[in-house]
Amino acid sequence: MTDDNFVNISGGNVQGFIQENHGTVTQNFIYQVSEWISPQSSGTEQSLNQEEYRQRTVLLSKVKEYWIKGVLEKSLHTKAMIELGLEKRSDAVERPFSGFEELPEESRQILPTGTGATEVFNQIGEGRTLLILGEPGAGKTITLLKLAQNLIARAEGGLSRLIPVVFNLSSWGNKRQTIADWLVQELWSKYQVPKEVGKGWVKNQKLLLLLDGLDEVKADRREACVEAINQFTQKHGQTEMVVCSRIADYEVLSNRLQLRGAIYIRSLTPEQVNQYLDTAGEQLGAVKTLLTEDTTLQELAKSPLTLSIMTLAYQGKRVEELRQTGSVEARREHLFNSYIERMFKRKGVNQQYPKDQAIHWLTWLAQRMSQASQSVFLIEQMQPTWLQTKAQDRLYRFGSMLVGGLLIVLILWPIYACDPLRQYGSSAWAKIMDSPFKGELFPNALRLGLVLGLIFGWGKAEIKTFETLTWPWKKTWKDLFSGLLSGLKLGLIFSLILSPIYGLLISSRVSPFDVGTVFANYGTDLPGLKWGIGYGLSLGMSLGLTLGLINALKGSEIEAKTIPNQGIWRSAMNVGVTGFINWLIFVPIYWFYTRLIIIVYKEWIFKISAWGESSLVDLITPGLRWGLMLGLIFGGGLACIRHFTLRLILHRNNYIPWNYARFLDYASDRIFLQKVGGGYIFVHRMLLEHFARMNGM
């Protein structure tokens, strides 16, 4: 007998987490080791190189840490367990051989007591796929996670085993994409798996997919999601998969999943509920008394989730306090409200925020997550679509321009100040300090700041983080060559823009010229024309090589640890790294260009500036200037500036606190949320839906 069909229910003074079917739970059950029924995966043990082995190990570790240790095990720390009954539901899925359908009495069978989801899954055989159905709060997610726990243990024992990974389908409906593309994106955003690695795993069918929350996909996209899963299984026939869904939301669909088996988690029986309440003691005596006469409460108690909430919200209450009238929905609302009140009174948790304010922030978060079909919330993945009005959206764009422009000014002003310091020595500082706004230092920085600031607020407002950097040599040379080709194209564009400007400005400083003659000769006699062409080419090649190198450096290594808002912090760190790399590229290219200019125009170069005397050292500050600007734009700075602006607007409108991670940790301590890696989930979707219906402050 396996334990993956047991659900934990809490009683007495036990504190714990509520997830899909759990909460605080009591336990007088000794954990049994699951029986491994299925044989080894097909194929011999494969040899993996060091990088592949580490990638596999890190992903397994993350799934185990996030979902087993972070969610499942925190529901397993009390004194009793209620065994969930399973029912075979073959008619819920579309079989490949429809001409050999089972008889009605065979397609729906109550499985023997003690049969767990792991046993059912293993019995299907190689290429196994399974659908898990149940009522809200019946235990679908916990059943899935217990199956995941067994599969992880199996995968750790052999390199040929598939890697079990938990996903939530709720995010699939946000973009029209195939399941394969969505999996790659989710691996990257939730588990920090580089997209190239994720593509290889999906293509080579190395993953065992545990897909929760089909019912959480937006209703108008649910049919398309089923079709997408079916198309994926047809194309990836050896990929093993488990899908979970609420039964009512699944049965209204016109299409059926093409899977090899289905089970339904049965509701708790009155005998199971009474047996649990007997073990809970006097603190739930009022609930037990009321259950004998209150049919609405009896209906609620059939769900392991609501029964576990009762043990927290109603412990120590008198019958008179609990006696209510109304529909099941009204009683459920009262139950969740009582739970929220009880959690704010938990002992041992500091009251860091006023209760009404905390409820307001949780309500807003639940509404946004529900609107965006999100199950896991990551701070760095907040997008401007969460803004409520057009005025806020305009403020976000303008604010991004302003913050980006000011940041450029603050960075460039001291760099510009280094030029006179280098030329005139320490006495230049007195000149700068006497008239900082009258010279060319601040105006130059301001002009560039205003122009580049437009980039931060222009175009798509989506925030994309830039997190990992590595140095894969083979990929680096390939991307550098691609960047060089792109740089030549950019250089031609810059040359077309800069050549007439430099042609007129520089030529006018060398010697007078007749405008009519210039147009008659198509400007070929302007000495500054070639200067502008060369400058444009050097600038374009520097930019192209920089972008090629940045693309090559985007990590192929899986991050071993995650913290809240890690994506933004990593992006901020990578601004400096990419800025330094840009500087190393720009200085030698620009120096080589200046040497060519001096050779070609030696007779007049000294007439316009002392540039001809410049050395490689003299190009350090221009290189630093361009390096930092390109780092800000392409190396993660854009994401940081937009994220900061968005957070500032949301905070000023009282949608979120300034220190969001600290508040989310506080909500986790109150058992409203639960941490999953660097993200957060509501302890159950029903609680999220309850908060989303609330009005907040």
XYZ file of C-alpha atoms in Angstrom:
697
model
C 0.000 0.000 0.000
C 1.344 3.443 -0.899
C 0.809 6.644 1.025
C 0.085 8.933 -1.906
C -3.654 8.560 -1.441
C -3.522 9.816 2.124
C -4.440 13.389 3.000
C -3.430 15.181 6.157
C -6.045 16.904 8.284
C -5.206 19.050 11.272
C -6.609 19.144 14.734
C -5.969 20.569 18.156
C -3.285 23.229 18.356
C -1.322 21.974 15.356
C 0.048 24.651 13.014
C 0.718 23.917 9.364
C 0.055 24.683 5.789
C -3.100 24.121 3.766
C -2.505 22.999 0.229
C -4.997 21.397 -2.162
C -6.288 19.114 0.555
C -4.258 19.860 3.564
C -3.623 22.362 6.252
C -2.508 21.481 9.663
C -2.679 17.787 10.028
C -2.497 15.015 12.597
C -0.685 11.800 12.017
C -0.551 8.345 13.625
C 0.754 6.808 10.454
C 4.237 5.376 9.920
C 5.461 6.267 6.441
C 5.594 3.223 4.168
C 8.103 2.957 1.367
C 6.309 2.995 -1.999
C 6.400 -0.182 -4.031
C 8.074 0.266 -7.322
C 5.977 -1.671 -9.770
C 7.307 -0.352 -13.059
C 10.542 -1.655 -14.541
C 13.551 0.483 -15.338
C 13.121 3.028 -18.096
C 13.912 1.779 -21.550
C 17.486 1.978 -22.660
C 20.717 1.507 -20.830
C 22.162 3.872 -18.291
C 23.412 6.834 -20.256
C 26.740 8.492 -19.624
C 26.421 12.225 -19.064
C 29.207 14.759 -19.222
C 29.881 16.911 -16.184
C 27.703 19.811 -17.325
C 24.736 17.598 -18.268
C 24.978 15.730 -14.980
C 25.010 18.997 -13.025
C 22.047 20.385 -14.967
C 20.023 17.261 -14.245
C 21.019 17.237 -10.573
C 20.211 20.919 -10.062
C 16.767 20.612 -11.665
C 15.889 17.551 -9.574
C 17.082 19.414 -6.492
C 14.914 22.422 -7.315
C 11.762 20.378 -7.909
C 12.401 18.553 -4.649
C 13.106 21.747 -2.701
C 10.228 23.789 -4.140
C 7.432 21.248 -4.179
C 8.352 18.389 -1.861
C 10.182 20.140 0.964
C 8.507 23.507 0.403
C 4.905 22.360 -0.035
C 4.298 18.662 0.555
C 6.416 18.025 3.641
C 5.121 21.126 5.388
C 1.689 19.554 5.297
C 2.933 16.338 6.936
C 3.626 17.185 10.542
C 0.832 16.074 12.809
C -0.802 12.966 14.118
C -3.327 11.467 11.731
C -3.938 10.889 8.075
C -7.156 10.295 6.174
C -6.923 7.854 3.322
C -8.371 9.121 0.062
C -10.362 6.725 -2.071
C -9.652 6.527 -5.795
C -11.953 5.614 -8.639
C -10.963 4.530 -12.122
C -12.453 6.834 -14.806
C -11.422 5.475 -18.181
C -14.311 7.273 -19.891
C -12.756 10.645 -18.994
C -10.006 10.267 -21.595
C -9.998 9.519 -25.299
C -8.501 6.128 -26.054
C -6.569 5.611 -29.317
C -8.708 2.568 -30.210
C -12.252 3.870 -29.842
C -13.670 0.686 -31.357
C -12.711 -1.246 -28.241
C -14.373 0.858 -25.577
C -14.866 -0.566 -22.117
C -18.282 -1.373 -20.775
C -19.782 1.359 -18.541
C -19.338 -0.771 -15.436
C -15.668 -1.316 -16.371
C -14.819 2.308 -17.184
C -15.791 3.477 -13.699
C -14.552 1.271 -10.897
C -13.759 2.029 -7.274
C -10.171 0.936 -6.754
C -9.264 -1.301 -3.809
C -8.567 0.419 -0.502
C -4.921 1.397 -0.246
C -4.379 1.819 -3.993
C -2.369 4.996 -4.573
C -1.762 7.180 -7.604
C 1.837 5.954 -7.870
C 0.627 2.366 -8.187
C -1.950 3.296 -10.825
C 0.634 5.307 -12.764
C 3.235 2.537 -12.698
C 0.751 -0.100 -13.880
C 0.125 1.819 -17.104
C 3.600 0.908 -18.375
C 6.188 2.715 -20.505
C 5.009 5.989 -22.025
C 2.474 6.255 -19.204
C 0.076 9.207 -19.097
C -2.601 9.831 -16.467
C -5.409 12.270 -15.705
C -6.269 13.054 -12.060
C -9.760 14.487 -11.467
C -11.445 15.679 -8.303
C -13.712 18.231 -6.687
C -12.267 21.549 -5.442
C -10.121 20.814 -2.390
C -10.291 17.040 -2.885
C -6.524 16.530 -2.842
C -5.456 16.662 -6.495
C -2.300 18.706 -5.973
C -1.148 16.759 -2.920
C -1.772 13.488 -4.786
C 0.298 14.857 -7.665
C 3.106 15.941 -5.325
C 3.226 12.577 -3.559
C 3.541 10.966 -6.961
C 6.300 13.497 -7.744
C 8.089 12.575 -4.508
C 8.213 8.917 -5.517
C 9.292 9.742 -9.064
C 12.082 12.050 -7.852
C 13.426 9.307 -5.588
C 13.398 6.981 -8.580
C 15.120 9.532 -10.856
C 17.859 10.079 -8.283
C 18.622 6.375 -8.465
C 19.337 6.179 -12.190
C 20.533 8.548 -14.910
C 18.259 6.923 -17.502
C 15.163 7.862 -15.511
C 13.022 10.736 -16.727
C 13.242 13.989 -14.771
C 9.894 14.716 -13.043
C 9.048 18.434 -13.164
C 5.958 20.172 -11.750
C 4.276 22.831 -13.916
C 1.039 24.768 -13.571
C -1.003 25.082 -16.747
C -2.594 28.372 -15.669
C 0.131 30.380 -17.414
C -0.318 28.574 -20.738
C -3.324 30.638 -21.785
C -1.446 33.949 -21.597
C 0.170 33.427 -24.993
C -0.811 31.369 -28.010
C 2.026 28.850 -28.084
C 2.638 25.147 -28.348
C 3.065 23.088 -25.185
C 6.709 22.505 -26.164
C 7.430 26.245 -26.375
C 5.508 26.865 -23.155
C 7.510 24.186 -21.326
C 10.788 25.803 -22.403
C 9.553 29.188 -21.186
C 8.349 27.769 -17.854
C 11.607 25.898 -17.299
C 13.439 29.178 -17.797
C 11.171 31.420 -15.719
C 10.346 29.044 -12.846
C 13.450 26.844 -12.636
C 16.091 29.086 -14.303
C 16.848 26.448 -16.946
C 18.495 28.110 -19.998
C 16.254 27.920 -23.030
C 18.737 25.938 -25.119
C 18.960 23.290 -22.393
C 15.172 23.233 -21.976
C 14.633 22.817 -25.721
C 16.968 19.841 -25.738
C 15.202 18.164 -22.825
C 11.754 18.642 -24.359
C 12.849 17.557 -27.832
C 14.694 14.482 -26.562
C 11.812 13.598 -24.194
C 13.892 13.613 -21.015
C 11.174 15.096 -18.786
C 8.245 13.554 -16.936
C 5.607 16.285 -16.975
C 3.417 16.842 -13.908
C 0.859 19.382 -15.109
C -1.376 20.837 -12.419
C -4.303 23.211 -12.855
C -5.932 22.530 -16.220
C -9.040 24.117 -14.704
C -6.992 27.256 -13.907
C -6.493 27.997 -17.602
C -8.810 30.813 -18.684
C -12.198 29.359 -19.614
C -12.066 30.629 -23.203
C -8.646 28.999 -23.688
C -9.299 25.661 -21.980
C -10.453 23.821 -25.121
C -7.382 25.057 -26.974
C -5.199 23.891 -24.098
C -6.599 20.351 -24.329
C -5.957 20.368 -28.082
C -2.409 21.635 -27.512
C -1.708 18.851 -24.999
C -3.091 16.256 -27.409
C -0.910 17.605 -30.230
C 2.100 17.482 -27.924
C 1.467 13.858 -26.904
C 1.128 12.849 -30.560
C 4.456 14.481 -31.427
C 6.238 13.386 -28.237
C 4.818 9.896 -27.794
C 7.419 8.735 -25.264
C 7.027 11.703 -22.922
C 5.286 10.618 -19.732
C 2.720 12.959 -18.250
C 0.188 13.523 -15.465
C -2.531 16.185 -15.732
C -4.761 17.444 -12.880
C -8.127 19.186 -13.183
C -11.310 19.921 -11.313
C -13.844 17.453 -12.615
C -16.678 19.920 -13.292
C -14.461 22.203 -15.397
C -13.133 19.223 -17.341
C -16.466 17.520 -18.030
C -17.976 20.601 -19.725
C -15.239 20.537 -22.384
C -16.151 19.130 -25.784
C -12.687 17.594 -26.274
C -11.049 14.935 -24.150
C -7.396 14.455 -23.318
C -5.780 11.597 -25.228
C -4.180 9.945 -22.215
C -3.850 6.307 -21.220
C -5.677 6.433 -17.910
C -7.717 8.554 -15.509
C -8.586 8.455 -11.817
C -11.063 10.403 -9.724
C -10.352 11.319 -6.086
C -13.487 10.498 -4.124
C -14.944 12.788 -1.473
C -14.580 11.917 2.196
C -17.291 9.684 3.616
C -19.201 10.592 6.817
C -17.426 7.709 8.540
C -14.010 9.147 7.641
C -15.004 12.615 8.870
C -16.365 11.276 12.169
C -13.333 9.082 12.704
C -11.064 12.077 12.253
C -13.126 14.286 14.579
C -13.002 11.561 17.222
C -9.197 11.693 17.138
C -9.162 15.512 17.216
C -10.565 15.689 20.719
C -12.768 18.190 22.534
C -11.533 21.259 20.637
C -13.644 20.216 17.645
C -16.557 18.923 19.684
C -18.833 21.729 18.474
C -18.110 20.863 14.848
C -18.907 17.198 15.454
C -22.189 18.080 17.202
C -23.228 20.477 14.463
C -22.469 17.970 11.701
C -25.275 15.715 12.954
C -27.907 18.361 12.163
C -26.382 20.734 9.604
C -26.507 19.290 6.072
C -24.645 22.296 4.630
C -21.738 21.740 6.994
C -21.823 18.044 6.115
C -21.396 18.966 2.451
C -18.419 21.199 3.238
C -16.769 18.500 5.369
C -16.619 16.128 2.381
C -13.673 18.162 1.113
C -10.345 17.488 2.849
C -9.430 21.147 2.334
C -12.490 22.624 4.019
C -12.350 20.015 6.767
C -8.752 21.025 7.482
C -9.757 24.703 7.496
C -12.490 23.884 10.006
C -9.871 22.441 12.334
C -8.097 25.794 12.355
C -10.976 28.241 12.124
C -13.455 26.478 14.428
C -11.259 24.865 17.078
C -12.377 25.791 20.566
C -15.664 27.333 19.328
C -19.081 26.730 20.878
C -22.035 25.344 18.926
C -23.878 28.678 19.265
C -21.006 30.510 17.584
C -20.985 28.165 14.605
C -24.698 27.791 13.959
C -25.355 29.526 10.624
C -27.935 29.508 7.850
C -27.489 29.959 4.137
C -26.219 28.189 1.056
C -23.070 26.119 0.789
C -21.340 29.073 -0.889
C -22.322 31.442 1.924
C -21.132 28.988 4.567
C -17.872 28.514 2.711
C -17.363 32.300 2.663
C -17.965 32.393 6.414
C -15.508 29.541 6.905
C -12.735 31.272 4.941
C -13.365 34.582 6.727
C -13.088 32.772 10.059
C -9.867 31.171 8.885
C -8.395 34.559 7.922
C -9.328 36.015 11.314
C -7.766 33.054 13.114
C -4.533 33.266 11.112
C -4.090 36.937 12.021
C -4.289 35.887 15.672
C -1.630 33.185 15.393
C 0.764 33.121 18.305
C 4.458 33.534 17.667
C 4.038 35.703 14.530
C 4.742 39.430 14.834
C 1.977 41.783 13.742
C 4.119 43.737 11.270
C 1.219 45.135 9.254
C -2.310 46.303 10.147
C -4.816 43.558 9.388
C -6.954 45.659 7.021
C -3.885 46.805 5.103
C -2.562 43.251 4.752
C -5.962 42.016 3.526
C -6.060 44.872 1.008
C -2.663 43.947 -0.432
C -3.527 40.229 -0.536
C -6.853 41.014 -2.203
C -5.139 43.072 -4.894
C -2.541 40.339 -5.451
C -5.212 37.629 -5.715
C -7.218 39.700 -8.200
C -4.173 40.327 -10.408
C -3.083 36.675 -10.276
C -6.604 35.528 -11.099
C -6.832 38.027 -13.953
C -3.455 36.932 -15.338
C -4.133 33.191 -14.736
C -1.076 32.886 -12.508
C -0.601 30.273 -9.838
C 3.007 31.090 -8.867
C 3.808 34.755 -8.232
C 7.340 36.022 -8.886
C 8.112 39.626 -7.944
C 10.383 40.097 -10.976
C 7.611 38.959 -13.319
C 5.241 41.784 -12.419
C 4.299 43.508 -15.661
C 2.793 46.920 -16.529
C -0.397 45.078 -17.509
C -1.076 45.039 -13.745
C -1.590 48.815 -13.810
C -5.249 49.728 -13.484
C -5.695 52.895 -15.573
C -4.391 54.468 -18.772
C -3.039 57.343 -16.708
C -0.918 54.893 -14.719
C 0.333 53.316 -17.952
C 1.351 56.729 -19.335
C 3.031 57.538 -16.026
C 4.910 54.236 -16.227
C 6.280 55.036 -19.682
C 7.168 58.621 -18.801
C 8.669 57.514 -15.490
C 10.844 54.917 -17.240
C 12.124 57.624 -19.588
C 12.784 60.001 -16.705
C 14.489 57.471 -14.428
C 16.564 56.070 -17.307
C 17.571 59.531 -18.496
C 18.570 60.717 -15.027
C 20.586 57.558 -14.461
C 22.453 58.133 -17.733
C 23.177 61.742 -16.714
C 24.470 60.699 -13.294
C 26.749 58.102 -14.891
C 28.030 60.231 -17.787
C 28.635 63.525 -16.000
C 31.633 62.317 -13.946
C 32.958 60.438 -16.986
C 32.817 63.607 -19.093
C 34.563 65.389 -16.231
C 37.520 63.029 -16.627
C 38.360 64.491 -20.059
C 39.499 67.959 -18.847
C 41.110 66.315 -15.837
C 43.172 64.131 -18.140
C 44.130 67.084 -20.367
C 44.720 69.861 -17.821
C 45.555 68.020 -14.613
C 44.163 68.665 -11.148
C 43.486 72.339 -11.939
C 40.638 71.180 -14.172
C 38.565 70.310 -11.126
C 38.432 73.953 -10.048
C 37.173 74.829 -13.494
C 34.491 72.163 -13.303
C 33.355 73.083 -9.796
C 33.192 76.809 -10.603
C 30.852 76.373 -13.539
C 29.430 72.868 -13.829
C 26.399 73.909 -15.881
C 28.052 76.485 -18.147
C 30.599 74.225 -19.777
C 29.995 71.272 -22.043
C 30.095 68.591 -19.367
C 26.556 68.655 -18.054
C 24.884 69.612 -21.379
C 26.600 66.702 -23.140
C 25.526 64.275 -20.432
C 22.025 65.749 -20.398
C 21.611 65.448 -24.165
C 22.623 61.808 -24.173
C 20.496 61.166 -21.103
C 17.388 62.609 -22.747
C 17.931 60.734 -26.009
C 18.689 57.391 -24.377
C 15.951 57.926 -21.811
C 13.446 57.670 -24.656
C 14.597 54.078 -25.192
C 13.563 53.096 -21.665
C 9.975 54.222 -22.191
C 9.596 53.490 -25.895
C 8.378 50.341 -27.606
C 7.043 47.303 -25.769
C 6.586 47.952 -22.076
C 7.183 44.301 -21.116
C 9.884 43.710 -18.500
C 12.408 41.026 -19.480
C 15.171 40.153 -17.056
C 18.791 39.397 -18.004
C 19.965 36.930 -15.379
C 22.770 34.480 -16.163
C 26.154 34.920 -17.846
C 28.581 32.158 -18.846
C 31.373 31.812 -21.394
C 30.677 28.904 -23.798
C 33.515 29.259 -26.332
C 31.901 27.419 -29.250
C 28.710 29.454 -28.983
C 30.715 32.655 -28.353
C 32.583 32.530 -31.677
C 29.390 31.739 -33.556
C 27.514 34.656 -31.989
C 30.482 37.007 -32.416
C 30.539 36.254 -36.154
C 26.789 36.832 -36.312
C 27.288 40.056 -34.357
C 30.001 41.186 -36.773
C 27.630 40.775 -39.729
C 24.922 42.660 -37.856
C 27.503 45.294 -36.928
C 28.349 45.898 -40.581
C 24.657 46.478 -41.310
C 24.343 48.830 -38.338
C 27.558 50.554 -39.396
C 26.151 51.297 -42.845
C 23.030 52.790 -41.260
C 25.079 54.906 -38.839
C 27.354 55.978 -41.694
C 24.412 57.221 -43.749
C 23.314 59.285 -40.748
C 26.714 60.536 -39.551
C 28.575 61.090 -42.829
C 26.638 64.221 -43.940
C 26.737 65.630 -40.405
C 30.480 65.112 -39.988
C 31.078 66.033 -43.610
C 29.692 69.529 -43.091
C 30.870 70.163 -39.521
C 34.458 68.965 -39.898
C 34.960 70.333 -43.404
C 33.807 73.792 -42.299
C 36.495 73.806 -39.622
C 39.244 72.709 -42.036
C 38.573 75.130 -44.932
C 35.671 77.115 -46.441
C 33.664 75.372 -49.141
C 30.978 76.290 -51.649
C 27.603 74.612 -51.049
C 26.813 74.468 -54.758
C 30.089 72.718 -55.497
C 29.467 70.242 -52.710
C 26.089 69.205 -54.156
C 27.471 69.111 -57.688
C 30.189 66.674 -56.615
C 27.814 64.716 -54.342
C 29.910 65.755 -51.344
C 32.893 63.618 -52.357
C 35.309 66.528 -51.926
C 34.333 67.017 -48.264
C 37.157 65.691 -46.058
C 34.737 65.044 -43.208
C 32.542 62.760 -45.303
C 34.867 59.769 -45.061
C 35.376 60.608 -41.408
C 31.636 60.209 -40.797
C 31.519 56.978 -42.789
C 34.398 55.517 -40.812
C 32.966 56.665 -37.502
C 29.590 55.132 -38.328
C 31.181 51.825 -39.335
C 33.313 51.636 -36.191
C 30.338 52.456 -33.989
C 28.121 49.899 -35.741
C 30.740 47.152 -35.567
C 31.325 47.834 -31.875
C 27.602 47.626 -31.201
C 27.176 44.483 -33.316
C 30.051 42.666 -31.625
C 28.734 43.749 -28.243
C 25.244 42.400 -28.926
C 26.697 39.182 -30.331
C 28.827 38.668 -27.243
C 25.939 39.456 -24.888
C 23.798 36.884 -26.705
C 26.613 34.333 -26.390
C 27.021 35.024 -22.690
C 23.367 34.419 -21.828
C 23.752 31.520 -19.463
C 23.540 27.847 -20.285
C 23.932 26.953 -16.622
C 21.065 26.340 -14.203
C 21.156 28.523 -11.105
C 21.370 26.358 -8.008
C 19.593 28.777 -5.651
C 16.775 31.278 -5.966
C 15.669 34.190 -3.804
C 12.703 36.568 -4.120
C 13.226 39.047 -6.985
C 16.428 37.279 -8.010
C 15.853 38.100 -11.682
C 16.049 41.848 -11.101
C 19.053 41.616 -8.765
C 20.883 39.458 -11.296
C 20.001 41.873 -14.097
C 21.393 44.786 -12.065
C 24.666 42.939 -11.453
C 24.977 42.068 -15.128
C 24.760 45.741 -16.143
C 28.275 46.229 -14.794
C 29.564 42.976 -16.301
C 28.244 43.695 -19.794
C 29.326 47.345 -19.498
C 32.899 46.227 -18.829
C 32.772 43.796 -21.761
C 31.424 46.539 -24.034
C 34.262 48.798 -22.914
C 36.869 46.150 -23.764
C 35.370 45.791 -27.253
C 34.875 49.486 -27.982
C 38.324 50.831 -27.009
C 40.519 48.774 -29.422
C 38.077 49.107 -32.344
C 37.764 52.846 -31.859
C 41.547 53.223 -31.444
C 42.147 51.313 -34.680
C 39.684 53.613 -36.422
C 41.456 56.756 -35.141
C 44.809 55.442 -36.403
C 43.325 55.022 -39.891
C 41.868 58.533 -39.779
C 45.243 59.996 -38.808
C 46.973 58.179 -41.665
C 44.398 59.268 -44.262
C 43.906 62.860 -43.062
C 47.261 63.631 -41.483
C 47.504 67.002 -43.240
C 44.364 68.486 -41.612
C 43.567 66.333 -38.575
C 45.555 68.639 -36.272
C 43.659 71.673 -37.527
C 40.429 70.667 -35.800
C 41.606 69.069 -32.548
C 44.445 67.492 -30.625
C 42.831 64.119 -31.327
C 45.697 63.079 -33.560
C 47.938 62.970 -30.536
C 45.580 60.664 -28.630
C 46.781 57.299 -27.423
C 44.981 54.108 -26.466
C 44.739 55.449 -22.908
C 42.908 58.546 -24.176
C 40.040 56.340 -25.365
C 39.356 54.872 -21.926
C 36.683 57.403 -20.963
C 34.808 57.351 -24.323
C 34.908 53.557 -24.174
C 33.638 53.583 -20.614
C 30.872 55.957 -21.619
C 29.631 53.757 -24.439
C 30.201 50.558 -22.490
C 28.004 51.607 -19.582
C 25.286 52.954 -21.859
C 25.129 49.727 -23.863
C 25.173 47.744 -20.623
C 22.204 49.725 -19.347
C 20.234 49.258 -22.555
C 21.095 45.672 -23.507
C 22.648 44.134 -20.395
C 19.743 44.204 -17.943
C 19.536 47.892 -17.077
C 16.337 48.358 -19.056
C 14.571 45.666 -17.006
C 15.808 47.169 -13.717
C 14.671 50.698 -14.586
C 11.234 49.572 -15.756
C 10.805 47.296 -12.729
C 11.746 50.118 -10.342
C 9.306 52.496 -12.050
C 6.487 49.929 -11.940
C 7.100 49.160 -8.254
C 7.123 52.877 -7.446
C 3.750 53.464 -9.150
C 2.148 50.402 -7.529
C 3.447 51.465 -4.118
C 2.233 55.062 -4.507
C -1.248 53.732 -5.344
C -1.206 51.490 -2.231
C -1.358 48.277 -4.258
C 1.830 46.889 -2.716
C 4.189 47.731 0.168
C 7.642 49.034 -0.704
C 9.414 45.971 0.711
C 7.271 43.435 -1.092
C 9.365 40.350 -0.294
C 9.146 41.027 3.448
C 5.349 41.325 3.247
C 5.018 38.127 1.207
C 7.150 36.304 3.775
C 4.856 37.685 6.484
C 1.803 36.385 4.581
C 3.533 32.999 4.375
C 4.014 32.999 8.154
C 0.270 33.654 8.461
C -0.403 30.624 6.215
C -2.024 32.651 3.440
C 0.875 32.099 1.036
C 3.610 29.542 0.668
C 7.095 29.992 -0.781
C 8.010 27.987 -3.870
C 11.649 28.718 -4.692
C 11.880 32.455 -5.316
C 8.114 32.721 -5.825
C 4.915 32.493 -3.791
C 1.617 30.626 -4.134
C -1.632 30.949 -2.237
C -1.932 27.887 -0.038
C -4.903 26.823 -2.116
C -6.661 28.117 -5.180
C -9.936 28.323 -3.232
C -8.273 30.771 -0.821
C -6.978 32.807 -3.777
C -10.505 32.907 -5.205
C -11.863 33.969 -1.819
C -9.413 36.872 -1.550
C -10.121 37.854 -5.172
C -13.829 38.240 -4.310
C -13.071 40.499 -1.359
C -13.179 44.282 -1.708
C -10.050 44.987 0.337
C -9.915 48.430 1.936
